[in-house]
């Protein structure tokens, strides 16, 4: 493992990190892409994607207890009941 050499290290495979890794590899660089989150399978991993807000217990809003435990990420517009599981939480 100590012999592995990379031209770039990208931390996070979200939209920006994934795009950066794509662009760098297409330019011929050897890229290491690190991701901390769970492996999300396309289609299967988005079970809440087609639910309407009234189908959630809190009508799409994150419960106060969860928001209070995660003061930084809870300020994000996407930190809602249907997607908060995709965010890294405070431990």
mmCIF file with all atom_site columns, N, CA, C and O in Angstrom, residues 10-44:
data_model
loop_
_atom_site.group_PDB
_atom_site.id
_atom_site.type_symbol
_atom_site.label_atom_id
_atom_site.label_alt_id
_atom_site.label_comp_id
_atom_site.label_asym_id
_atom_site.label_entity_id
_atom_site.label_seq_id
_atom_site.pdbx_PDB_ins_code
_atom_site.Cartn_x
_atom_site.Cartn_y
_atom_site.Cartn_z
_atom_site.occupancy
_atom_site.B_iso_or_equiv
_atom_site.pdbx_formal_charge
_atom_site.auth_seq_id
_atom_site.auth_comp_id
_atom_site.auth_asym_id
_atom_site.auth_atom_id
_atom_site.pdbx_PDB_model_num
ATOM 1   N N  . UNK A 1 10 ? -9.255  13.318 -3.834  1.00 0.00 ? 10 UNK A N  1
ATOM 2   C CA . UNK A 1 10 ? -10.522 14.034 -3.729  1.00 0.00 ? 10 UNK A CA 1
ATOM 3   C C  . UNK A 1 10 ? -11.276 13.452 -2.546  1.00 0.00 ? 10 UNK A C  1
ATOM 4   O O  . UNK A 1 10 ? -11.474 12.236 -2.466  1.00 0.00 ? 10 UNK A O  1
ATOM 5   N N  . UNK A 1 11 ? -11.678 14.308 -1.628  1.00 0.00 ? 11 UNK A N  1
ATOM 6   C CA . UNK A 1 11 ? -12.410 13.867 -0.441  1.00 0.00 ? 11 UNK A CA 1
ATOM 7   C C  . UNK A 1 11 ? -13.886 14.183 -0.641  1.00 0.00 ? 11 UNK A C  1
ATOM 8   O O  . UNK A 1 11 ? -14.273 15.337 -0.753  1.00 0.00 ? 11 UNK A O  1
ATOM 9   N N  . UNK A 1 12 ? -14.691 13.128 -0.713  1.00 0.00 ? 12 UNK A N  1
ATOM 10  C CA . UNK A 1 12 ? -16.127 13.280 -0.887  1.00 0.00 ? 12 UNK A CA 1
ATOM 11  C C  . UNK A 1 12 ? -16.559 13.063 -2.323  1.00 0.00 ? 12 UNK A C  1
ATOM 12  O O  . UNK A 1 12 ? -16.028 13.682 -3.232  1.00 0.00 ? 12 UNK A O  1
ATOM 13  N N  . UNK A 1 13 ? -17.509 12.147 -2.519  1.00 0.00 ? 13 UNK A N  1
ATOM 14  C CA . UNK A 1 13 ? -17.951 11.821 -3.868  1.00 0.00 ? 13 UNK A CA 1
ATOM 15  C C  . UNK A 1 13 ? -19.307 12.428 -4.198  1.00 0.00 ? 13 UNK A C  1
ATOM 16  O O  . UNK A 1 13 ? -20.043 11.906 -5.020  1.00 0.00 ? 13 UNK A O  1
ATOM 17  N N  . UNK A 1 14 ? -19.620 13.536 -3.552  1.00 0.00 ? 14 UNK A N  1
ATOM 18  C CA . UNK A 1 14 ? -20.857 14.243 -3.880  1.00 0.00 ? 14 UNK A CA 1
ATOM 19  C C  . UNK A 1 14 ? -20.750 14.863 -5.261  1.00 0.00 ? 14 UNK A C  1
ATOM 20  O O  . UNK A 1 14 ? -19.850 14.545 -6.039  1.00 0.00 ? 14 UNK A O  1
ATOM 21  N N  . UNK A 1 15 ? -21.648 15.770 -5.571  1.00 0.00 ? 15 UNK A N  1
ATOM 22  C CA . UNK A 1 15 ? -21.670 16.341 -6.910  1.00 0.00 ? 15 UNK A CA 1
ATOM 23  C C  . UNK A 1 15 ? -20.358 17.032 -7.259  1.00 0.00 ? 15 UNK A C  1
ATOM 24  O O  . UNK A 1 15 ? -19.827 16.854 -8.358  1.00 0.00 ? 15 UNK A O  1
ATOM 25  N N  . UNK A 1 16 ? -19.785 17.781 -6.340  1.00 0.00 ? 16 UNK A N  1
ATOM 26  C CA . UNK A 1 16 ? -18.531 18.485 -6.633  1.00 0.00 ? 16 UNK A CA 1
ATOM 27  C C  . UNK A 1 16 ? -17.337 17.546 -6.651  1.00 0.00 ? 16 UNK A C  1
ATOM 28  O O  . UNK A 1 16 ? -16.505 17.592 -7.562  1.00 0.00 ? 16 UNK A O  1
ATOM 29  N N  . UNK A 1 17 ? -17.234 16.696 -5.641  1.00 0.00 ? 17 UNK A N  1
ATOM 30  C CA . UNK A 1 17 ? -16.110 15.764 -5.577  1.00 0.00 ? 17 UNK A CA 1
ATOM 31  C C  . UNK A 1 17 ? -16.136 14.754 -6.702  1.00 0.00 ? 17 UNK A C  1
ATOM 32  O O  . UNK A 1 17 ? -15.104 14.441 -7.302  1.00 0.00 ? 17 UNK A O  1
ATOM 33  N N  . UNK A 1 18 ? -17.315 14.244 -7.004  1.00 0.00 ? 18 UNK A N  1
ATOM 34  C CA . UNK A 1 18 ? -17.448 13.288 -8.098  1.00 0.00 ? 18 UNK A CA 1
ATOM 35  C C  . UNK A 1 18 ? -17.063 13.902 -9.432  1.00 0.00 ? 18 UNK A C  1
ATOM 36  O O  . UNK A 1 18 ? -16.379 13.279 -10.251 1.00 0.00 ? 18 UNK A O  1
ATOM 37  N N  . UNK A 1 19 ? -17.499 15.144 -9.630  1.00 0.00 ? 19 UNK A N  1
ATOM 38  C CA . UNK A 1 19 ? -17.173 15.833 -10.880 1.00 0.00 ? 19 UNK A CA 1
ATOM 39  C C  . UNK A 1 19 ? -15.684 16.131 -10.959 1.00 0.00 ? 19 UNK A C  1
ATOM 40  O O  . UNK A 1 19 ? -15.065 15.975 -12.012 1.00 0.00 ? 19 UNK A O  1
ATOM 41  N N  . UNK A 1 20 ? -15.103 16.553 -9.844  1.00 0.00 ? 20 UNK A N  1
ATOM 42  C CA . UNK A 1 20 ? -13.665 16.844 -9.827  1.00 0.00 ? 20 UNK A CA 1
ATOM 43  C C  . UNK A 1 20 ? -12.869 15.581 -10.157 1.00 0.00 ? 20 UNK A C  1
ATOM 44  O O  . UNK A 1 20 ? -11.934 15.622 -10.968 1.00 0.00 ? 20 UNK A O  1
ATOM 45  N N  . UNK A 1 21 ? -13.237 14.458 -9.553  1.00 0.00 ? 21 UNK A N  1
ATOM 46  C CA . UNK A 1 21 ? -12.540 13.203 -9.824  1.00 0.00 ? 21 UNK A CA 1
ATOM 47  C C  . UNK A 1 21 ? -12.678 12.807 -11.292 1.00 0.00 ? 21 UNK A C  1
ATOM 48  O O  . UNK A 1 21 ? -11.715 12.371 -11.929 1.00 0.00 ? 21 UNK A O  1
ATOM 49  N N  . UNK A 1 22 ? -13.865 12.972 -11.847 1.00 0.00 ? 22 UNK A N  1
ATOM 50  C CA . UNK A 1 22 ? -14.106 12.668 -13.264 1.00 0.00 ? 22 UNK A CA 1
ATOM 51  C C  . UNK A 1 22 ? -13.212 13.523 -14.159 1.00 0.00 ? 22 UNK A C  1
ATOM 52  O O  . UNK A 1 22 ? -12.547 13.007 -15.060 1.00 0.00 ? 22 UNK A O  1
ATOM 53  N N  . UNK A 1 23 ? -13.216 14.819 -13.916 1.00 0.00 ? 23 UNK A N  1
ATOM 54  C CA . UNK A 1 23 ? -12.425 15.736 -14.743 1.00 0.00 ? 23 UNK A CA 1
ATOM 55  C C  . UNK A 1 23 ? -10.931 15.421 -14.652 1.00 0.00 ? 23 UNK A C  1
ATOM 56  O O  . UNK A 1 23 ? -10.222 15.417 -15.659 1.00 0.00 ? 23 UNK A O  1
ATOM 57  N N  . UNK A 1 24 ? -10.450 15.164 -13.449 1.00 0.00 ? 24 UNK A N  1
ATOM 58  C CA . UNK A 1 24 ? -9.023  14.879 -13.263 1.00 0.00 ? 24 UNK A CA 1
ATOM 59  C C  . UNK A 1 24 ? -8.607  13.576 -13.939 1.00 0.00 ? 24 UNK A C  1
ATOM 60  O O  . UNK A 1 24 ? -7.556  13.511 -14.581 1.00 0.00 ? 24 UNK A O  1
ATOM 61  N N  . UNK A 1 25 ? -9.440  12.537 -13.803 1.00 0.00 ? 25 UNK A N  1
ATOM 62  C CA . UNK A 1 25 ? -9.089  11.266 -14.447 1.00 0.00 ? 25 UNK A CA 1
ATOM 63  C C  . UNK A 1 25 ? -9.146  11.377 -15.961 1.00 0.00 ? 25 UNK A C  1
ATOM 64  O O  . UNK A 1 25 ? -8.332  10.774 -16.660 1.00 0.00 ? 25 UNK A O  1
ATOM 65  N N  . UNK A 1 26 ? -10.092 12.165 -16.468 1.00 0.00 ? 26 UNK A N  1
ATOM 66  C CA . UNK A 1 26 ? -10.162 12.356 -17.920 1.00 0.00 ? 26 UNK A CA 1
ATOM 67  C C  . UNK A 1 26 ? -8.946  13.113 -18.452 1.00 0.00 ? 26 UNK A C  1
ATOM 68  O O  . UNK A 1 26 ? -8.621  13.002 -19.624 1.00 0.00 ? 26 UNK A O  1
ATOM 69  N N  . UNK A 1 27 ? -8.288  13.875 -17.586 1.00 0.00 ? 27 UNK A N  1
ATOM 70  C CA . UNK A 1 27 ? -7.067  14.579 -17.976 1.00 0.00 ? 27 UNK A CA 1
ATOM 71  C C  . UNK A 1 27 ? -5.832  13.695 -17.816 1.00 0.00 ? 27 UNK A C  1
ATOM 72  O O  . UNK A 1 27 ? -4.717  14.125 -18.072 1.00 0.00 ? 27 UNK A O  1
ATOM 73  N N  . UNK A 1 28 ? -6.036  12.455 -17.364 1.00 0.00 ? 28 UNK A N  1
ATOM 74  C CA . UNK A 1 28 ? -4.931  11.512 -17.251 1.00 0.00 ? 28 UNK A CA 1
ATOM 75  C C  . UNK A 1 28 ? -4.297  11.399 -15.880 1.00 0.00 ? 28 UNK A C  1
ATOM 76  O O  . UNK A 1 28 ? -3.310  10.678 -15.713 1.00 0.00 ? 28 UNK A O  1
ATOM 77  N N  . UNK A 1 29 ? -4.849  12.077 -14.880 1.00 0.00 ? 29 UNK A N  1
ATOM 78  C CA . UNK A 1 29 ? -4.286  11.994 -13.544 1.00 0.00 ? 29 UNK A CA 1
ATOM 79  C C  . UNK A 1 29 ? -4.753  10.728 -12.838 1.00 0.00 ? 29 UNK A C  1
ATOM 80  O O  . UNK A 1 29 ? -5.859  10.236 -13.096 1.00 0.00 ? 29 UNK A O  1
ATOM 81  N N  . UNK A 1 30 ? -3.911  10.231 -11.951 1.00 0.00 ? 30 UNK A N  1
ATOM 82  C CA . UNK A 1 30 ? -4.275  9.089  -11.114 1.00 0.00 ? 30 UNK A CA 1
ATOM 83  C C  . UNK A 1 30 ? -4.907  9.664  -9.848  1.00 0.00 ? 30 UNK A C  1
ATOM 84  O O  . UNK A 1 30 ? -4.269  10.406 -9.102  1.00 0.00 ? 30 UNK A O  1
ATOM 85  N N  . UNK A 1 31 ? -6.200  9.346  -9.618  1.00 0.00 ? 31 UNK A N  1
ATOM 86  C CA . UNK A 1 31 ? -6.978  9.996  -8.569  1.00 0.00 ? 31 UNK A CA 1
ATOM 87  C C  . UNK A 1 31 ? -7.435  8.977  -7.529  1.00 0.00 ? 31 UNK A C  1
ATOM 88  O O  . UNK A 1 31 ? -7.904  7.894  -7.867  1.00 0.00 ? 31 UNK A O  1
ATOM 89  N N  . UNK A 1 32 ? -7.312  9.359  -6.268  1.00 0.00 ? 32 UNK A N  1
ATOM 90  C CA . UNK A 1 32 ? -7.877  8.588  -5.162  1.00 0.00 ? 32 UNK A CA 1
ATOM 91  C C  . UNK A 1 32 ? -9.101  9.350  -4.685  1.00 0.00 ? 32 UNK A C  1
ATOM 92  O O  . UNK A 1 32 ? -9.015  10.528 -4.318  1.00 0.00 ? 32 UNK A O  1
ATOM 93  N N  . UNK A 1 33 ? -10.273 8.698  -4.714  1.00 0.00 ? 33 UNK A N  1
ATOM 94  C CA . UNK A 1 33 ? -11.524 9.320  -4.290  1.00 0.00 ? 33 UNK A CA 1
ATOM 95  C C  . UNK A 1 33 ? -11.956 8.667  -2.986  1.00 0.00 ? 33 UNK A C  1
ATOM 96  O O  . UNK A 1 33 ? -12.156 7.452  -2.933  1.00 0.00 ? 33 UNK A O  1
ATOM 97  N N  . UNK A 1 34 ? -12.078 9.450  -1.934  1.00 0.00 ? 34 UNK A N  1
ATOM 98  C CA . UNK A 1 34 ? -12.460 8.949  -0.616  1.00 0.00 ? 34 UNK A CA 1
ATOM 99  C C  . UNK A 1 34 ? -13.892 9.349  -0.303  1.00 0.00 ? 34 UNK A C  1
ATOM 100 O O  . UNK A 1 34 ? -14.289 10.486 -0.533  1.00 0.00 ? 34 UNK A O  1
ATOM 101 N N  . UNK A 1 35 ? -14.655 8.418  0.258   1.00 0.00 ? 35 UNK A N  1
ATOM 102 C CA . UNK A 1 35 ? -16.040 8.686  0.635   1.00 0.00 ? 35 UNK A CA 1
ATOM 103 C C  . UNK A 1 35 ? -16.307 8.056  1.984   1.00 0.00 ? 35 UNK A C  1
ATOM 104 O O  . UNK A 1 35 ? -15.999 6.890  2.204   1.00 0.00 ? 35 UNK A O  1
ATOM 105 N N  . UNK A 1 36 ? -16.887 8.811  2.883   1.00 0.00 ? 36 UNK A N  1
ATOM 106 C CA . UNK A 1 36 ? -17.173 8.319  4.229   1.00 0.00 ? 36 UNK A CA 1
ATOM 107 C C  . UNK A 1 36 ? -18.572 7.690  4.329   1.00 0.00 ? 36 UNK A C  1
ATOM 108 O O  . UNK A 1 36 ? -18.820 6.832  5.149   1.00 0.00 ? 36 UNK A O  1
ATOM 109 N N  . UNK A 1 37 ? -19.485 8.125  3.522   1.00 0.00 ? 37 UNK A N  1
ATOM 110 C CA . UNK A 1 37 ? -20.879 7.706  3.646   1.00 0.00 ? 37 UNK A CA 1
ATOM 111 C C  . UNK A 1 37 ? -21.147 6.283  3.190   1.00 0.00 ? 37 UNK A C  1
ATOM 112 O O  . UNK A 1 37 ? -20.264 5.555  2.749   1.00 0.00 ? 37 UNK A O  1
ATOM 113 N N  . UNK A 1 38 ? -22.402 5.894  3.333   1.00 0.00 ? 38 UNK A N  1
ATOM 114 C CA . UNK A 1 38 ? -22.839 4.561  2.933   1.00 0.00 ? 38 UNK A CA 1
ATOM 115 C C  . UNK A 1 38 ? -22.839 4.419  1.415   1.00 0.00 ? 38 UNK A C  1
ATOM 116 O O  . UNK A 1 38 ? -22.924 5.405  0.693   1.00 0.00 ? 38 UNK A O  1
ATOM 117 N N  . UNK A 1 39 ? -22.803 3.180  0.947   1.00 0.00 ? 39 UNK A N  1
ATOM 118 C CA . UNK A 1 39 ? -22.949 2.910  -0.472  1.00 0.00 ? 39 UNK A CA 1
ATOM 119 C C  . UNK A 1 39 ? -24.438 2.994  -0.813  1.00 0.00 ? 39 UNK A C  1
ATOM 120 O O  . UNK A 1 39 ? -25.241 2.243  -0.281  1.00 0.00 ? 39 UNK A O  1
ATOM 121 N N  . UNK A 1 40 ? -24.786 3.924  -1.665  1.00 0.00 ? 40 UNK A N  1
ATOM 122 C CA . UNK A 1 40 ? -26.185 4.111  -2.075  1.00 0.00 ? 40 UNK A CA 1
ATOM 123 C C  . UNK A 1 40 ? -26.338 3.563  -3.485  1.00 0.00 ? 40 UNK A C  1
ATOM 124 O O  . UNK A 1 40 ? -25.697 4.045  -4.411  1.00 0.00 ? 40 UNK A O  1
ATOM 125 N N  . UNK A 1 41 ? -27.207 2.559  -3.634  1.00 0.00 ? 41 UNK A N  1
ATOM 126 C CA . UNK A 1 41 ? -27.462 1.996  -4.962  1.00 0.00 ? 41 UNK A CA 1
ATOM 127 C C  . UNK A 1 41 ? -28.476 2.866  -5.694  1.00 0.00 ? 41 UNK A C  1
ATOM 128 O O  . UNK A 1 41 ? -29.482 3.278  -5.113  1.00 0.00 ? 41 UNK A O  1
ATOM 129 N N  . UNK A 1 42 ? -28.199 3.104  -6.957  1.00 0.00 ? 42 UNK A N  1
ATOM 130 C CA . UNK A 1 42 ? -29.110 3.907  -7.768  1.00 0.00 ? 42 UNK A CA 1
ATOM 131 C C  . UNK A 1 42 ? -30.489 3.257  -7.775  1.00 0.00 ? 42 UNK A C  1
ATOM 132 O O  . UNK A 1 42 ? -30.609 2.044  -7.871  1.00 0.00 ? 42 UNK A O  1
ATOM 133 N N  . UNK A 1 43 ? -31.504 4.007  -7.673  1.00 0.00 ? 43 UNK A N  1
ATOM 134 C CA . UNK A 1 43 ? -32.922 3.644  -7.588  1.00 0.00 ? 43 UNK A CA 1
ATOM 135 C C  . UNK A 1 43 ? -33.237 3.029  -6.224  1.00 0.00 ? 43 UNK A C  1
ATOM 136 O O  . UNK A 1 43 ? -34.016 3.583  -5.474  1.00 0.00 ? 43 UNK A O  1
ATOM 137 N N  . UNK A 1 44 ? -32.641 1.897  -5.872  1.00 0.00 ? 44 UNK A N  1
ATOM 138 C CA . UNK A 1 44 ? -32.946 1.217  -4.608  1.00 0.00 ? 44 UNK A CA 1
ATOM 139 C C  . UNK A 1 44 ? -32.623 2.088  -3.398  1.00 0.00 ? 44 UNK A C  1
ATOM 140 O O  . UNK A 1 44 ? -33.304 2.016  -2.381  1.00 0.00 ? 44 UNK A O  1
#
